[in-house]
Short mmCIF file of C-alpha atoms in Angstrom, two decimals:
data_model
loop_
_atom_site.label_atom_id
_atom_site.label_comp_id
_atom_site.label_asym_id
_atom_site.label_seq_id
_atom_site.Cartn_x
_atom_site.Cartn_y
_atom_site.Cartn_z
CA MET A 1 168.94 217.50 179.85
CA THR A 2 169.13 219.41 183.08
CA ARG A 3 168.95 223.20 183.03
CA GLN A 4 172.69 223.40 183.66
CA GLU A 5 173.41 221.00 180.79
CA LEU A 6 171.32 223.21 178.49
CA VAL A 7 173.20 226.32 179.66
CA ASP A 8 176.55 224.62 179.12
CA ALA A 9 175.57 223.40 175.64
CA PHE A 10 174.23 226.77 174.44
CA THR A 11 176.32 228.91 172.12
CA LEU A 12 175.33 231.93 170.02
CA GLU A 13 176.96 230.24 167.02
CA GLY A 14 174.21 227.62 167.18
CA VAL A 15 171.43 230.23 166.84
CA ASN A 16 170.01 230.89 163.38
CA ARG A 17 167.52 233.45 162.02
CA SER A 18 164.57 231.14 161.46
CA ASN A 19 162.06 230.89 164.28
CA ALA A 20 161.41 227.65 166.11
CA VAL A 21 157.77 226.80 165.55
CA VAL A 22 155.68 225.05 168.16
CA ASN A 23 151.99 225.52 167.44
CA PHE A 24 150.07 225.70 170.69
CA LYS A 25 146.47 226.64 169.90
CA GLU A 26 143.52 226.94 172.21
CA GLU A 27 141.50 224.37 170.28
CA ASP A 28 144.49 221.98 170.17
CA PRO A 29 146.97 222.70 172.96
CA PHE A 30 149.12 219.66 172.15
CA ASP A 31 151.52 220.45 169.32
CA PRO A 32 152.94 217.17 167.91
CA LYS A 33 156.51 218.33 168.55
CA ALA A 34 155.72 219.12 172.16
CA VAL A 35 153.95 215.78 172.63
CA TRP A 36 156.94 213.96 171.13
CA LEU A 37 159.30 215.85 173.44
CA ASN A 38 157.12 215.04 176.42
CA ALA A 39 157.19 211.34 175.50
CA GLU A 40 160.99 211.47 175.31
CA HIS A 41 161.07 213.11 178.74
CA ILE A 42 158.80 210.41 180.20
CA ARG A 43 161.07 207.67 178.82
CA THR A 44 164.12 209.14 180.54
CA MET A 45 162.45 209.75 183.90
CA PRO A 46 163.46 207.49 186.77
CA VAL A 47 160.65 204.99 187.40
CA ALA A 48 160.09 206.32 190.93
CA ASP A 49 159.53 209.86 189.61
CA LEU A 50 157.23 208.70 186.82
CA SER A 51 155.25 206.55 189.23
CA ALA A 52 154.85 209.48 191.64
CA ARG A 53 153.48 211.64 188.79
CA LEU A 54 151.13 208.97 187.47
CA LEU A 55 149.62 208.04 190.83
CA PRO A 56 147.57 211.26 191.33
CA VAL A 57 146.24 211.01 187.75
CA VAL A 58 144.96 207.49 188.40
CA VAL A 59 143.57 208.28 191.86
CA HIS A 60 141.84 211.43 190.54
CA ALA A 61 140.13 209.24 187.91
CA GLY A 62 138.54 207.29 190.76
CA PHE A 63 140.72 204.20 190.93
CA ALA A 64 141.94 202.92 194.29
CA ILE A 65 145.60 202.12 193.78
CA GLY A 66 148.61 202.27 196.06
CA ALA A 67 152.05 203.68 195.40
CA SER A 68 153.71 200.24 195.36
CA LYS A 69 151.35 198.93 192.67
CA MET A 70 151.86 202.07 190.58
CA ALA A 71 155.62 201.58 190.89
CA GLN A 72 155.21 198.11 189.36
CA ILE A 73 153.04 199.40 186.49
CA ALA A 74 155.13 202.46 185.55
CA PRO A 75 158.06 200.61 183.92
CA LEU A 76 155.65 198.47 181.89
CA ILE A 77 153.96 201.47 180.28
CA ARG A 78 156.76 204.05 180.17
CA GLU A 79 157.47 203.37 176.47
CA ARG A 80 153.75 203.47 175.61
CA ILE A 81 152.63 206.83 176.93
CA LYS A 82 153.23 210.33 175.60
CA LEU A 83 151.29 212.28 178.23
CA LEU A 84 150.60 211.39 181.86
CA ASN A 85 146.86 211.10 181.19
CA ASP A 86 147.59 208.30 178.70
CA VAL A 87 147.95 206.01 181.72
CA LEU A 88 144.14 205.91 181.90
CA THR A 89 143.81 204.34 178.45
CA VAL A 90 147.06 202.37 178.19
CA ALA A 91 146.89 200.80 181.66
CA ASP A 92 143.18 200.89 182.52
CA PHE A 93 142.97 197.08 182.80
CA PHE A 94 145.41 197.20 185.74
CA PHE A 95 143.02 199.37 187.77
CA ALA A 96 139.56 198.14 186.74
CA GLU A 97 137.77 195.46 188.74
CA THR A 98 136.47 193.93 185.51
CA LEU A 99 137.54 194.37 181.92
CA ALA A 100 135.60 196.54 179.52
CA PRO A 101 133.63 194.43 177.01
CA TYR A 102 135.73 193.16 174.11
CA ASP A 103 135.03 191.12 170.99
CA SER A 104 135.46 187.38 171.68
CA ALA A 105 137.03 186.99 168.23
CA GLU A 106 140.04 188.95 169.56
CA LEU A 107 140.93 185.85 171.60
CA ILE A 108 141.59 183.81 168.45
CA PRO A 109 145.31 183.78 167.58
CA LYS A 110 146.74 184.32 164.11
CA LYS A 111 146.38 181.23 161.93
CA GLY A 112 144.11 179.73 164.56
CA ASP A 113 140.47 179.23 165.35
CA ALA A 114 138.16 179.31 168.36
CA ALA A 115 138.99 175.70 169.23
CA MET A 116 142.70 176.54 169.35
CA ALA A 117 142.04 179.59 171.51
CA LEU A 118 139.97 177.48 173.89
CA ARG A 119 142.74 174.84 174.16
CA VAL A 120 145.29 177.61 174.80
CA LEU A 121 143.29 179.29 177.54
CA GLU A 122 142.38 176.05 179.28
CA LYS A 123 146.07 175.08 179.25
CA ALA A 124 147.07 178.57 180.46
CA ARG A 125 144.53 178.37 183.29
CA ASP A 126 145.97 175.05 184.46
CA VAL A 127 149.59 176.17 184.10
CA LEU A 128 149.15 179.57 185.75
CA ALA A 129 147.35 178.02 188.70
CA GLY A 130 150.65 176.45 189.79
CA ALA A 131 153.32 178.60 188.11
CA GLU A 132 155.78 180.77 189.98
CA PHE A 133 154.30 184.24 189.52
CA SER A 134 157.47 186.05 188.52
CA HIS A 135 158.46 187.33 185.07
CA ASP A 136 160.86 184.43 184.44
CA GLY A 137 158.61 181.81 186.01
CA LEU A 138 155.63 182.90 183.92
CA GLU A 139 157.64 183.02 180.71
CA ALA A 140 159.04 179.53 181.27
CA ALA A 141 155.60 178.12 182.16
CA LEU A 142 153.81 179.60 179.13
CA ARG A 143 156.58 178.71 176.67
CA ALA A 144 156.52 175.12 177.95
CA ALA A 145 152.72 175.10 177.64
CA ALA A 146 152.98 176.25 174.00
CA ALA A 147 155.46 173.45 173.29
CA ASP A 148 153.13 170.91 174.95
CA LEU A 149 150.30 172.04 172.66
CA GLY A 150 152.58 172.04 169.60
CA LEU A 151 151.97 175.75 169.04
CA LYS A 152 154.19 178.75 168.38
CA ALA A 153 154.77 180.93 171.41
CA GLY A 154 152.82 183.81 169.85
CA GLN A 155 149.76 181.60 169.40
CA MET A 156 149.92 180.86 173.11
CA PHE A 157 150.59 184.39 174.27
CA GLU A 158 148.01 186.25 172.17
CA PRO A 159 144.85 184.69 173.64
CA VAL A 160 146.28 185.02 177.15
CA ARG A 161 147.09 188.71 176.57
CA VAL A 162 143.57 189.45 175.31
CA ALA A 163 142.01 187.43 178.13
CA VAL A 164 143.81 189.36 180.87
CA CYS A 165 144.03 192.81 179.22
CA GLY A 166 140.96 192.87 176.97
CA ARG A 167 143.03 193.86 173.92
CA LYS A 168 145.81 192.65 171.65
CA THR A 169 148.06 195.67 172.15
CA ALA A 170 149.24 195.80 175.73
CA PRO A 171 152.40 196.11 177.82
CA PRO A 172 154.84 193.15 177.96
CA LEU A 173 152.89 190.02 178.84
CA PHE A 174 154.91 188.42 181.62
CA GLY A 175 155.36 191.64 183.58
CA THR A 176 151.66 192.34 183.14
CA LEU A 177 150.66 188.92 184.46
CA GLU A 178 153.00 189.34 187.42
CA VAL A 179 151.52 192.73 188.36
CA LEU A 180 147.91 191.59 187.92
CA GLY A 181 148.54 188.58 190.14
CA ARG A 182 147.40 184.98 189.99
CA ASP A 183 143.80 185.47 191.16
CA VAL A 184 142.95 188.26 188.70
CA CYS A 185 144.61 186.42 185.81
CA LEU A 186 142.76 183.17 186.52
CA THR A 187 139.42 184.96 186.89
CA ARG A 188 139.86 186.80 183.59
CA ILE A 189 141.01 183.68 181.77
CA ALA A 190 137.97 181.81 183.10
CA ASP A 191 135.75 184.64 181.78
CA ALA A 192 137.45 184.41 178.37
CA ILE A 193 136.92 180.64 178.28
CA GLY A 194 133.23 181.28 178.91
CA LYS A 195 133.15 183.76 176.03
CA LEU A 196 134.74 181.26 173.64
CA LYS A 197 132.28 178.55 174.60
CA THR A 198 129.43 180.78 173.42
CA LEU A 199 130.94 181.39 169.97
#
């Protein structure tokens, strides 16, 4: 709410005797209620405003990133961050040259094995090399690839997500692939294929 909306909504009838409690302490300055409220505020911010606030945090952490790239990332992570600094843990794989080390077993999809993961990533590498690198183009290409392999979509998407992000929990896959770009995605998938071949 804007300040004026708060003023307009306020009435003395709505005030009661019990104190509102928000526990800000020196050793823990982030009261859970305040963090929740901050997350709600972030979710309602226009993407341009959020992006402008996130950019200095990322640059200060030592990553070279432009405003246009940050504007692409902001909508993908808006639902996943509670504080602005969370961008450094939720979206680090967008900024890093190479992924932090991750367990190769993470590449194996549910109800699958290393051989399935290898087939998936080799197929993804071939498909993404020629796919239209837009959200819809990537979704269509990877869903068709899953059908070609006779797999469920999730079994296709999970190894690809881990290969490009280094983790299973990440922002929406197709938007992430689009922002990372073809070259980065193919390089990271090739690295993941190498990991699987050593299992």
